[in-house]
Coordinates of C-alpha atoms in Angstrom, one line a residue:
X25 CA 5.2 -41.9 -44.2
X26 CA 3.6 -39.6 -46.8
X27 CA 3.9 -36.7 -44.4
X28 CA 7.6 -37.5 -43.8
X29 CA 8.4 -37.8 -47.5
X30 CA 6.7 -34.4 -48.2
X31 CA 8.8 -32.8 -45.5
X32 CA 12.0 -34.4 -46.7
X33 CA 11.6 -32.5 -50.0
X34 CA 11.6 -29.2 -48.1
X35 CA 15.0 -29.9 -46.4
X36 CA 16.9 -28.0 -49.1
X37 CA 14.7 -25.0 -48.7
X38 CA 15.2 -22.1 -46.3
X39 CA 12.9 -23.5 -43.6
X40 CA 15.1 -26.6 -43.2
X41 CA 15.6 -26.0 -39.4
X42 CA 11.8 -25.9 -39.0
X43 CA 11.5 -29.1 -40.9
X44 CA 14.2 -30.8 -38.9
X45 CA 12.4 -29.9 -35.7
X46 CA 9.1 -31.1 -37.0
X47 CA 10.5 -34.4 -38.2
X48 CA 12.3 -34.9 -34.9
X49 CA 8.9 -34.6 -33.1
X50 CA 7.1 -36.7 -35.6
X51 CA 9.6 -39.6 -35.4
X52 CA 10.2 -39.6 -31.7
X53 CA 6.6 -40.2 -30.6
X54 CA 5.7 -43.7 -29.5
X55 CA 3.4 -44.5 -32.5
X56 CA 1.7 -47.9 -31.8
X57 CA 3.9 -48.6 -28.7
X58 CA 1.8 -49.7 -25.7
X59 CA 2.8 -51.0 -22.3
X60 CA 1.8 -54.6 -21.6
X61 CA -1.1 -54.6 -19.1
X62 CA -1.2 -57.1 -16.2
X63 CA -3.7 -55.9 -13.6
X64 CA -2.2 -56.1 -10.1
X65 CA -4.8 -54.7 -7.7
X66 CA -2.8 -55.8 -4.6
X67 CA 0.2 -53.7 -5.6
X68 CA -2.0 -50.7 -6.1
X69 CA -3.7 -51.2 -2.7
X70 CA -0.3 -51.4 -1.0
X71 CA 0.9 -48.1 -2.5
X72 CA -2.3 -46.3 -1.5
X73 CA -2.1 -47.6 2.1
X74 CA 1.5 -46.7 2.3
X75 CA 1.0 -43.1 1.1
X76 CA -2.3 -42.2 2.8
X77 CA -4.0 -43.1 6.0
X78 CA -7.8 -43.4 6.0
X79 CA -9.9 -42.4 3.0
X80 CA -11.2 -46.0 2.8
X81 CA -14.1 -45.1 0.5
X82 CA -11.9 -43.2 -1.9
X83 CA -9.4 -46.1 -2.1
X84 CA -12.2 -48.7 -2.6
X85 CA -13.6 -46.7 -5.6
X86 CA -10.1 -46.4 -7.1
X87 CA -9.3 -50.1 -6.7
X88 CA -12.6 -51.0 -8.3
X89 CA -11.7 -48.7 -11.2
X90 CA -8.4 -50.5 -11.6
X91 CA -9.9 -54.0 -11.3
X92 CA -12.4 -53.3 -14.0
X93 CA -9.9 -51.4 -16.2
X94 CA -12.7 -49.0 -17.1
X95 CA -11.1 -47.3 -20.1
X96 CA -13.1 -44.3 -21.2
X97 CA -13.8 -43.1 -17.6
X98 CA -11.7 -40.3 -16.1
X99 CA -11.0 -40.3 -12.4
X100 CA -11.6 -36.8 -11.0
X101 CA -10.7 -36.0 -7.4
X102 CA -12.8 -33.1 -6.1
X103 CA -12.5 -31.4 -2.8
X104 CA -11.6 -28.2 -0.9
X105 CA -8.0 -26.9 -0.8
X106 CA -5.7 -28.6 1.6
X107 CA -7.2 -32.1 1.7
X108 CA -4.3 -33.5 -0.4
X109 CA -6.0 -34.0 -3.7
X110 CA -2.8 -33.7 -5.7
X111 CA -0.9 -36.0 -3.3
X112 CA -3.6 -38.6 -3.4
X113 CA -4.0 -38.3 -7.2
X114 CA -0.2 -38.8 -7.5
X115 CA -0.4 -42.0 -5.4
X116 CA -3.4 -43.2 -7.4
X117 CA -1.6 -42.5 -10.7
X118 CA 1.5 -44.3 -9.4
X119 CA -0.5 -47.2 -8.1
X120 CA -2.4 -47.6 -11.3
X121 CA 0.7 -47.2 -13.4
X122 CA 2.3 -50.1 -11.4
X123 CA -0.9 -52.2 -11.2
X124 CA -1.4 -51.9 -15.0
X125 CA 2.3 -51.8 -15.8
X126 CA 2.0 -48.4 -17.4
X127 CA 4.3 -45.4 -17.5
X128 CA 3.2 -42.3 -15.5
X129 CA 3.3 -38.6 -16.4
X130 CA 2.1 -35.5 -14.5
X131 CA 0.7 -32.7 -16.6
X132 CA 0.5 -29.3 -15.0
X133 CA -2.3 -27.1 -16.4
X134 CA -2.8 -24.5 -13.6
X135 CA -2.5 -21.0 -15.1
X136 CA -2.8 -22.1 -18.7
X137 CA -4.9 -19.5 -20.5
X138 CA -4.3 -20.4 -24.2
X139 CA -5.5 -23.5 -26.0
X140 CA -2.2 -23.7 -27.9
X141 CA -0.5 -24.9 -24.8
X142 CA -2.7 -28.0 -24.9
X143 CA -3.2 -28.4 -28.6
X144 CA 0.1 -26.9 -29.8
X145 CA 0.7 -24.0 -32.1
X146 CA 0.9 -24.0 -36.0
X147 CA 4.4 -24.4 -37.4
X148 CA 4.1 -21.1 -39.2
X149 CA 4.2 -19.2 -35.9
X150 CA 7.3 -18.0 -34.1
X151 CA 8.6 -20.5 -31.5
X152 CA 6.0 -23.0 -32.5
X153 CA 5.8 -26.1 -30.3
X154 CA 3.6 -29.1 -29.9
X155 CA 1.1 -29.1 -27.1
X156 CA 1.7 -30.5 -23.6
X157 CA 0.0 -33.8 -24.4
X158 CA 2.4 -34.5 -27.3
X159 CA 5.3 -33.6 -25.0
X160 CA 3.8 -36.0 -22.4
X161 CA 3.8 -38.9 -24.9
X162 CA 7.4 -38.2 -25.9
X163 CA 8.6 -38.4 -22.2
X164 CA 6.3 -41.4 -21.3
X165 CA 7.5 -43.4 -24.3
X166 CA 4.2 -45.2 -24.7
X167 CA 0.8 -44.4 -26.2
X168 CA -1.1 -45.6 -23.1
X169 CA 0.5 -43.9 -20.1
X170 CA -1.3 -42.8 -16.9
X171 CA -1.6 -39.0 -17.0
X172 CA -2.3 -36.9 -13.9
X173 CA -3.8 -33.5 -14.8
X174 CA -3.7 -31.2 -11.8
X175 CA -6.0 -28.3 -11.1
X176 CA -8.3 -28.4 -14.1
X177 CA -10.5 -25.8 -12.5
X178 CA -7.7 -23.3 -12.8
X179 CA -7.9 -23.3 -16.6
X180 CA -9.3 -20.2 -18.1
X181 CA -10.4 -18.6 -21.4
X182 CA -7.6 -16.7 -23.0
X183 CA -7.2 -14.6 -26.2
X184 CA -6.1 -17.6 -28.2
X185 CA -9.0 -20.0 -27.7
X186 CA -11.0 -21.6 -25.0
X187 CA -8.8 -23.9 -23.0
X188 CA -11.7 -25.8 -21.5
X189 CA -12.9 -26.9 -25.0
X190 CA -9.3 -27.9 -25.8
X191 CA -9.3 -30.0 -22.6
X192 CA -12.6 -31.5 -23.6
X193 CA -11.1 -32.6 -26.9
X194 CA -8.1 -34.0 -25.1
X195 CA -10.1 -36.0 -22.4
X196 CA -13.3 -37.1 -24.0
X197 CA -12.9 -40.7 -25.2
X198 CA -15.3 -40.0 -28.1
X199 CA -13.0 -37.2 -29.4
X200 CA -9.5 -38.1 -28.4
X201 CA -9.2 -41.1 -30.6
X202 CA -8.5 -38.5 -33.3
X203 CA -6.8 -35.8 -31.3
X204 CA -5.3 -33.2 -33.6
X205 CA -2.2 -31.3 -32.4
X206 CA -1.9 -28.1 -34.4
X207 CA 1.9 -28.3 -34.6
X208 CA 2.0 -31.9 -35.9
X209 CA -1.1 -31.5 -38.0
X210 CA -1.7 -35.2 -37.8
X211 CA -4.2 -37.2 -35.7
X212 CA -3.0 -39.0 -32.6
X213 CA -4.9 -41.8 -30.8
X214 CA -5.2 -40.9 -27.1
X215 CA -8.1 -43.3 -26.4
X216 CA -5.9 -45.7 -24.5
X217 CA -4.5 -43.0 -22.2
X218 CA -5.8 -43.2 -18.6
X219 CA -6.4 -39.7 -17.2
X220 CA -6.7 -38.7 -13.6
X221 CA -7.7 -35.1 -12.7
X222 CA -8.0 -32.9 -9.6
X223 CA -10.3 -30.0 -9.1
X224 CA -11.6 -27.9 -6.1
X225 CA -15.1 -27.8 -7.7
X226 CA -16.9 -29.4 -10.6
X227 CA -18.7 -26.1 -11.3
X228 CA -17.4 -24.8 -14.6
X229 CA -16.4 -28.1 -16.0
X230 CA -18.3 -28.7 -19.3
X231 CA -21.2 -31.1 -18.8
X232 CA -20.2 -33.4 -21.6
X233 CA -16.8 -33.8 -19.9
X234 CA -18.2 -34.1 -16.4
X235 CA -20.4 -37.0 -17.6
X236 CA -17.3 -38.9 -18.7
X237 CA -15.7 -38.5 -15.3
X238 CA -15.8 -40.7 -12.2
X239 CA -16.0 -37.9 -9.7
X240 CA -14.6 -38.9 -6.2
X241 CA -15.2 -36.3 -3.6
X242 CA -12.7 -35.9 -0.8
X243 CA -14.4 -34.3 2.2
X244 CA -11.3 -34.1 4.5
X245 CA -9.8 -36.0 7.4
X246 CA -11.4 -36.9 10.7
X247 CA -9.7 -36.1 14.0
X248 CA -8.5 -39.7 14.5
X249 CA -7.1 -39.8 11.0
X250 CA -5.2 -36.5 11.5
X251 CA -3.6 -38.0 14.7
X252 CA -2.4 -41.1 12.7
X253 CA -1.2 -38.9 9.8
X254 CA 0.7 -36.7 12.2
X255 CA 2.3 -39.6 14.0
X256 CA 3.0 -41.9 11.0
X257 CA 4.0 -39.3 8.3
X258 CA 4.3 -35.6 9.4
X259 CA 6.4 -36.1 12.5
X260 CA 8.7 -38.6 10.7
X261 CA 9.3 -36.2 7.9
X262 CA 9.9 -33.2 10.2
X263 CA 12.4 -35.2 12.3
X264 CA 14.3 -36.3 9.2
X265 CA 14.4 -32.8 7.8
X266 CA 15.6 -31.3 11.1
X267 CA 18.1 -34.1 11.9
X268 CA 16.3 -35.0 15.2
X269 CA 16.2 -38.5 16.6
X270 CA 13.0 -40.1 17.8
X271 CA 14.0 -40.0 21.5
X272 CA 15.2 -36.4 21.4
X273 CA 11.8 -34.7 21.0
X274 CA 8.5 -36.1 22.3
X275 CA 5.2 -34.4 21.3
X276 CA 2.5 -35.7 23.7
X277 CA -0.9 -36.9 22.6
X278 CA -2.5 -34.0 24.5
X279 CA -0.3 -31.5 22.7
X280 CA -1.0 -33.0 19.3
X281 CA -4.7 -33.0 20.0
X282 CA -4.6 -29.4 21.0
X283 CA -2.6 -28.6 17.9
X284 CA -5.4 -30.1 15.7
X285 CA -8.3 -28.6 17.7
X286 CA -6.9 -25.2 18.6
X287 CA -4.6 -24.3 15.7
X288 CA -5.5 -26.3 12.7
X289 CA -9.3 -26.4 12.1
X290 CA -9.1 -27.4 8.4
X291 CA -10.2 -30.2 6.1
X292 CA -6.7 -31.3 5.3
X293 CA -3.4 -31.4 7.1
X294 CA -1.4 -28.7 5.3
X295 CA -1.4 -26.3 8.2
X296 CA -0.9 -29.1 10.7
X297 CA 2.2 -30.0 8.8
X298 CA 3.5 -26.4 9.0
X299 CA 2.9 -26.3 12.8
X300 CA 4.7 -29.7 13.4
X301 CA 7.6 -28.5 11.3
X302 CA 7.7 -25.3 13.4
X303 CA 7.9 -27.4 16.6
X304 CA 10.8 -29.5 15.4
X305 CA 12.7 -26.6 14.0
X306 CA 12.5 -24.7 17.3
X307 CA 13.4 -27.9 19.1
X308 CA 16.5 -28.3 16.9
X309 CA 17.5 -24.7 17.5
X310 CA 17.1 -25.2 21.3
X311 CA 19.3 -28.3 21.3
X312 CA 22.0 -26.6 19.2
X313 CA 22.0 -23.6 21.7
X314 CA 22.2 -26.0 24.7
X315 CA 25.0 -28.0 23.0
X316 CA 27.0 -24.8 22.4
X317 CA 26.6 -23.6 26.0
X318 CA 28.5 -24.9 29.0
X319 CA 25.8 -27.4 29.8
X320 CA 27.3 -30.9 29.5
X321 CA 24.1 -32.7 29.1
X322 CA 21.6 -31.8 26.4
X323 CA 18.1 -32.8 27.7
X324 CA 15.5 -34.5 25.6
X325 CA 12.6 -32.2 24.9
X326 CA 8.9 -32.9 25.7
X327 CA 6.1 -30.8 24.3
X328 CA 2.8 -30.8 26.1
X329 CA -0.1 -28.4 26.7
X330 CA 2.0 -26.4 29.2
X331 CA 4.6 -25.3 26.7
X332 CA 3.0 -25.8 23.3
X333 CA 2.4 -22.1 22.9
X334 CA 6.2 -21.5 23.3
X335 CA 6.7 -23.4 20.0
X336 CA 3.7 -22.4 17.9
X337 CA 2.3 -19.3 19.5
X338 CA -1.1 -18.6 21.0
X339 CA -4.0 -20.7 19.6
X340 CA -6.4 -19.2 17.1
X341 CA -9.2 -21.4 18.4
X342 CA -9.9 -22.5 22.0
X343 CA -12.6 -24.8 23.1
X344 CA -15.4 -22.4 23.9
X345 CA -14.1 -19.4 22.1
X346 CA -12.4 -17.9 19.1
X347 CA -9.1 -16.3 20.0
X348 CA -8.8 -12.9 18.3
X349 CA -6.5 -10.1 18.9
X350 CA -7.1 -7.9 20.8
X351 CA -10.6 -9.0 21.8
X352 CA -11.8 -12.5 22.7
X353 CA -15.4 -13.3 21.6
X354 CA -16.7 -16.2 23.7
X355 CA -19.2 -18.6 22.4
X356 CA -22.4 -18.1 24.3
X357 CA -23.0 -20.4 27.3
X358 CA -26.7 -19.6 26.7
X359 CA -27.7 -17.5 23.7
X360 CA -29.8 -14.5 24.6
X361 CA -33.0 -13.6 22.7
X362 CA -32.1 -12.6 19.2
X363 CA -29.2 -15.0 18.7
X364 CA -29.2 -18.3 16.9
X365 CA -26.4 -20.7 16.0
X366 CA -26.0 -21.8 12.4
X367 CA -23.8 -24.7 11.1
X368 CA -20.9 -23.7 8.8
X369 CA -18.4 -26.0 7.1
X370 CA -15.7 -24.6 9.3
X371 CA -17.2 -23.4 12.6
X372 CA -20.4 -22.4 14.3
X373 CA -21.7 -19.0 13.1
X374 CA -23.9 -17.0 15.4
X375 CA -26.6 -14.8 13.8
X376 CA -27.4 -11.8 15.9
X377 CA -30.4 -9.5 15.6
X378 CA -31.1 -6.3 17.5
X379 CA -33.5 -3.4 17.3
X380 CA -32.3 -0.1 15.9
X381 CA -35.5 1.9 16.3
X382 CA -39.1 1.3 17.2
X383 CA -42.1 3.2 16.0
X384 CA -45.5 2.6 14.3
X385 CA -44.9 1.5 10.7
X386 CA -41.1 1.6 10.9
X387 CA -40.6 -2.1 10.6
X388 CA -37.8 -3.2 8.2
X389 CA -34.6 -5.1 8.0
X390 CA -32.5 -2.0 7.8
X391 CA -28.8 -3.0 8.3
X392 CA -27.0 -6.3 7.6
X393 CA -23.3 -6.6 8.6
X394 CA -20.7 -9.3 9.1
X395 CA -19.0 -9.3 5.7
X396 CA -22.2 -10.6 4.1
X397 CA -21.9 -11.4 0.4
X398 CA -24.8 -11.0 -2.0
X399 CA -26.0 -14.6 -1.5
X400 CA -25.9 -14.2 2.2
X401 CA -27.9 -11.0 2.0
X402 CA -30.5 -12.6 -0.1
X403 CA -30.8 -15.4 2.5
X404 CA -31.2 -12.8 5.2
X405 CA -34.1 -11.2 3.3
X406 CA -35.8 -14.6 2.8
X407 CA -35.5 -15.2 6.5
X408 CA -37.0 -11.8 7.3
X409 CA -39.9 -12.2 4.9
X410 CA -40.8 -15.7 6.2
X411 CA -40.3 -14.7 9.8
X412 CA -42.9 -11.9 9.4
X413 CA -45.5 -14.2 8.0
X414 CA -44.7 -17.0 10.5
X415 CA -45.1 -14.6 13.5
X416 CA -48.4 -13.3 12.1
X417 CA -49.7 -16.9 12.1
X418 CA -48.3 -17.8 15.6
X419 CA -49.0 -14.5 17.4
X420 CA -51.4 -12.3 15.4
X421 CA -51.3 -9.6 18.0
X422 CA -47.5 -9.4 18.1
X423 CA -46.6 -6.3 16.0
X424 CA -42.9 -6.5 16.5
X425 CA -41.9 -6.7 12.8
X426 CA -44.3 -4.0 11.8
X427 CA -42.9 -1.5 14.2
X428 CA -39.2 -2.4 14.6
X429 CA -36.2 -1.3 12.4
X430 CA -33.7 -4.2 12.7
X431 CA -30.0 -4.9 12.4
X432 CA -28.9 -8.4 11.5
X433 CA -25.3 -9.4 12.0
X434 CA -23.3 -12.5 11.1
X435 CA -21.0 -12.8 14.1
X436 CA -17.3 -12.7 13.2
X437 CA -17.3 -14.9 10.2
X438 CA -15.0 -17.8 9.9
X439 CA -11.5 -17.3 11.3
X440 CA -9.0 -19.2 9.1
X441 CA -5.7 -20.8 10.2
X442 CA -3.7 -17.7 9.2
X443 CA -5.8 -15.4 11.3
X444 CA -7.8 -13.9 8.5
X445 CA -11.6 -13.8 8.4
X446 CA -13.8 -15.2 5.7
X447 CA -17.1 -13.7 4.7
X448 CA -20.1 -14.9 6.6
X449 CA -22.7 -17.2 5.1
X450 CA -26.2 -17.1 6.6
X451 CA -26.6 -20.8 7.1
X452 CA -29.8 -21.9 5.5
X453 CA -31.3 -19.2 6.2
X454 CA -32.8 -21.2 9.1
X455 CA -30.5 -19.7 11.7
X456 CA -31.3 -16.2 10.5
X457 CA -35.0 -16.8 10.7
X458 CA -34.7 -18.3 14.1
X459 CA -32.6 -15.3 15.3
X460 CA -35.3 -12.9 14.1
X461 CA -38.2 -14.8 15.7
X462 CA -36.2 -15.2 19.0
X463 CA -36.0 -11.4 19.3
X464 CA -39.7 -11.0 18.3
X465 CA -41.0 -13.4 21.0
X466 CA -38.4 -12.3 23.5
X467 CA -37.3 -15.9 24.1
X468 CA -33.8 -17.4 23.8
X469 CA -33.0 -20.4 21.6
X470 CA -32.4 -23.6 23.7
X471 CA -28.9 -24.2 24.8
X472 CA -26.3 -26.2 22.7
X473 CA -28.5 -26.2 19.5
X474 CA -27.3 -25.4 16.0
X475 CA -29.1 -25.7 12.7
X476 CA -28.8 -25.6 9.0
X477 CA -31.3 -25.8 6.2
X478 CA -32.6 -23.8 3.2
X479 CA -36.0 -22.2 3.8
X480 CA -38.4 -21.4 1.0
X481 CA -40.8 -18.5 1.3
X482 CA -43.5 -21.0 2.2
X483 CA -41.5 -22.6 5.1
X484 CA -40.3 -25.7 3.4
X485 CA -36.8 -26.9 4.4
X486 CA -34.5 -28.0 1.6
X487 CA -31.3 -30.0 1.8
X488 CA -27.9 -28.3 2.1
X489 CA -24.3 -29.4 1.3
X490 CA -21.3 -30.1 3.5
X491 CA -23.0 -32.5 6.0
X492 CA -19.7 -34.0 7.1
X493 CA -17.9 -30.7 7.6
X494 CA -20.9 -29.1 9.4
X495 CA -21.2 -32.1 11.7
X496 CA -17.5 -31.9 12.6
X497 CA -17.9 -28.1 13.2
X498 CA -20.7 -28.9 15.7
X499 CA -18.5 -31.4 17.5
X500 CA -15.6 -28.9 17.7
X501 CA -17.8 -26.3 19.2
X502 CA -19.3 -28.7 21.7
X503 CA -22.8 -28.5 20.2
X504 CA -25.0 -31.3 21.5
X505 CA -28.1 -31.0 19.3
X506 CA -28.2 -30.3 15.6
X507 CA -31.0 -29.8 13.1
X508 CA -30.7 -31.1 9.5
X509 CA -33.2 -31.2 6.6
X510 CA -34.9 -34.5 6.0
X511 CA -33.2 -34.6 2.6
X512 CA -29.8 -34.9 4.4
X513 CA -30.7 -37.9 6.6
X514 CA -29.0 -40.5 4.4
X515 CA -25.8 -38.4 4.1
X516 CA -25.6 -38.1 7.9
X517 CA -26.4 -41.7 8.6
X518 CA -23.6 -42.7 6.2
X519 CA -21.0 -40.8 8.3
X520 CA -18.5 -42.7 10.4
X521 CA -19.8 -43.7 13.8
X522 CA -17.1 -41.7 15.7
X523 CA -18.4 -38.6 13.9
X524 CA -22.0 -39.1 14.9
X525 CA -21.4 -40.4 18.4
X526 CA -23.0 -38.3 21.2
X527 CA -25.0 -36.0 18.8
X528 CA -28.7 -35.6 19.1
X529 CA -29.9 -35.1 15.5
X530 CA -33.3 -33.9 14.4
X531 CA -34.5 -34.0 10.8
X532 CA -37.1 -31.5 9.6
X533 CA -38.9 -30.6 6.4
X534 CA -41.0 -27.6 7.7
X535 CA -39.8 -24.6 9.7
X536 CA -42.6 -25.2 12.2
X537 CA -40.5 -28.2 13.4
X538 CA -37.4 -26.0 13.9
X539 CA -39.4 -23.5 15.8
X540 CA -40.8 -26.1 18.2
X541 CA -37.3 -27.6 18.8
X542 CA -35.6 -24.2 19.3
X543 CA -38.1 -22.7 21.7
X544 CA -40.1 -25.6 23.1
X545 CA -43.1 -23.5 22.0
X546 CA -46.4 -23.9 23.7
X547 CA -49.4 -24.0 21.3

């Protein structure tokens, strides 16, 4: 009241419009107004199941969060683009809002580069306004809403302050009980607000803020889950948008499977949705043309493998090969000497090594190609250094590395769903090391074997990330035997049974074990 009385005395002054706006904001906020909380976990579970198929572990953690009403913890969904983080977060926020009988608000922070958009700007400035959080409270109408903050990793450092620090002050329960908006210039209690965030990566999020978060990682959907999502959600939406009845267009199971395997190798279903929409749009156009012709009967349309390409074009990926234009690079039926398969989060990457020049004392790793970034080049150099030492121990008389100038190539890179190629990552660098040794001993790597693992200069194998994605990549490429570091055993064993089925998995902690598996080496 003291602030309001002081401002009322200024109404007769020249800045009366500014004062009116300020008082309007000050009085419209829901001071001390809170939604009544009645925890309804069953209602939240129903919303999550209706909106999203699968993701059982994610749902369980969210429902546990609701049941305990763990105020002070921020739910943060992390995962690669396209897995539906925003959609899932919106469903979670809606389910929590209903379960706890709270209002819901979505706060977009992507592209924000000034702290003033979060904390407001001083009233003395031109076009001064409160920050986004104050605007959120005004719209929500309560002091304890559920707020979804999307793409927090897209915040940056601008000329007018560090937005990440402003976000820390907004989200940290130890700080936001006295949140100061620069426009209002009074403290606001945000400690009862329940925040949900999404991010592609937790790298770059301040550690104090990250420690306050309940980070839930979304790895992506399995093949069976994508089938269900396509049938239960994507096709229904596409039919509705195109005005097509269920019986008028039939997409066979084989065609849908081919669409997932050969066109849409992704973690999420964003590209799958686009391809299904393309099928139904072309089907609608075909029916309209037939209806306008002299044909009296418009036939129902069936899409299967024989005519799928007529609707969505030629596949980017085919079992056994990557379809590129104009060339087609086949995956090796049997890798020759100098080639090893590494596990990537999207596909199998082949590391090739060949000799450029031979001569006494000319040994070096001279050329590295395949869109290798700096990290990949460092991995290749580690692989080369270790391979030289390892060969010296195994075959002291073999002078291959001392006398051979070599070229190492990461074959093709990862072909994305839009036909572009991502930079190659030397996986481990266990595959790079195996490729070099294969050429040195003139012996091919065993058939249908792929590997991943970080090698130290002493030959120790360290854990890697992306176990789920790399396992799925191996299945897609019909790899039967895979090698993981011992440190990844628990992560692999926790994968769903249908992901692990039929795979022969070996766990190693020394490169010696990889070498024996790859070459059946005789001591």
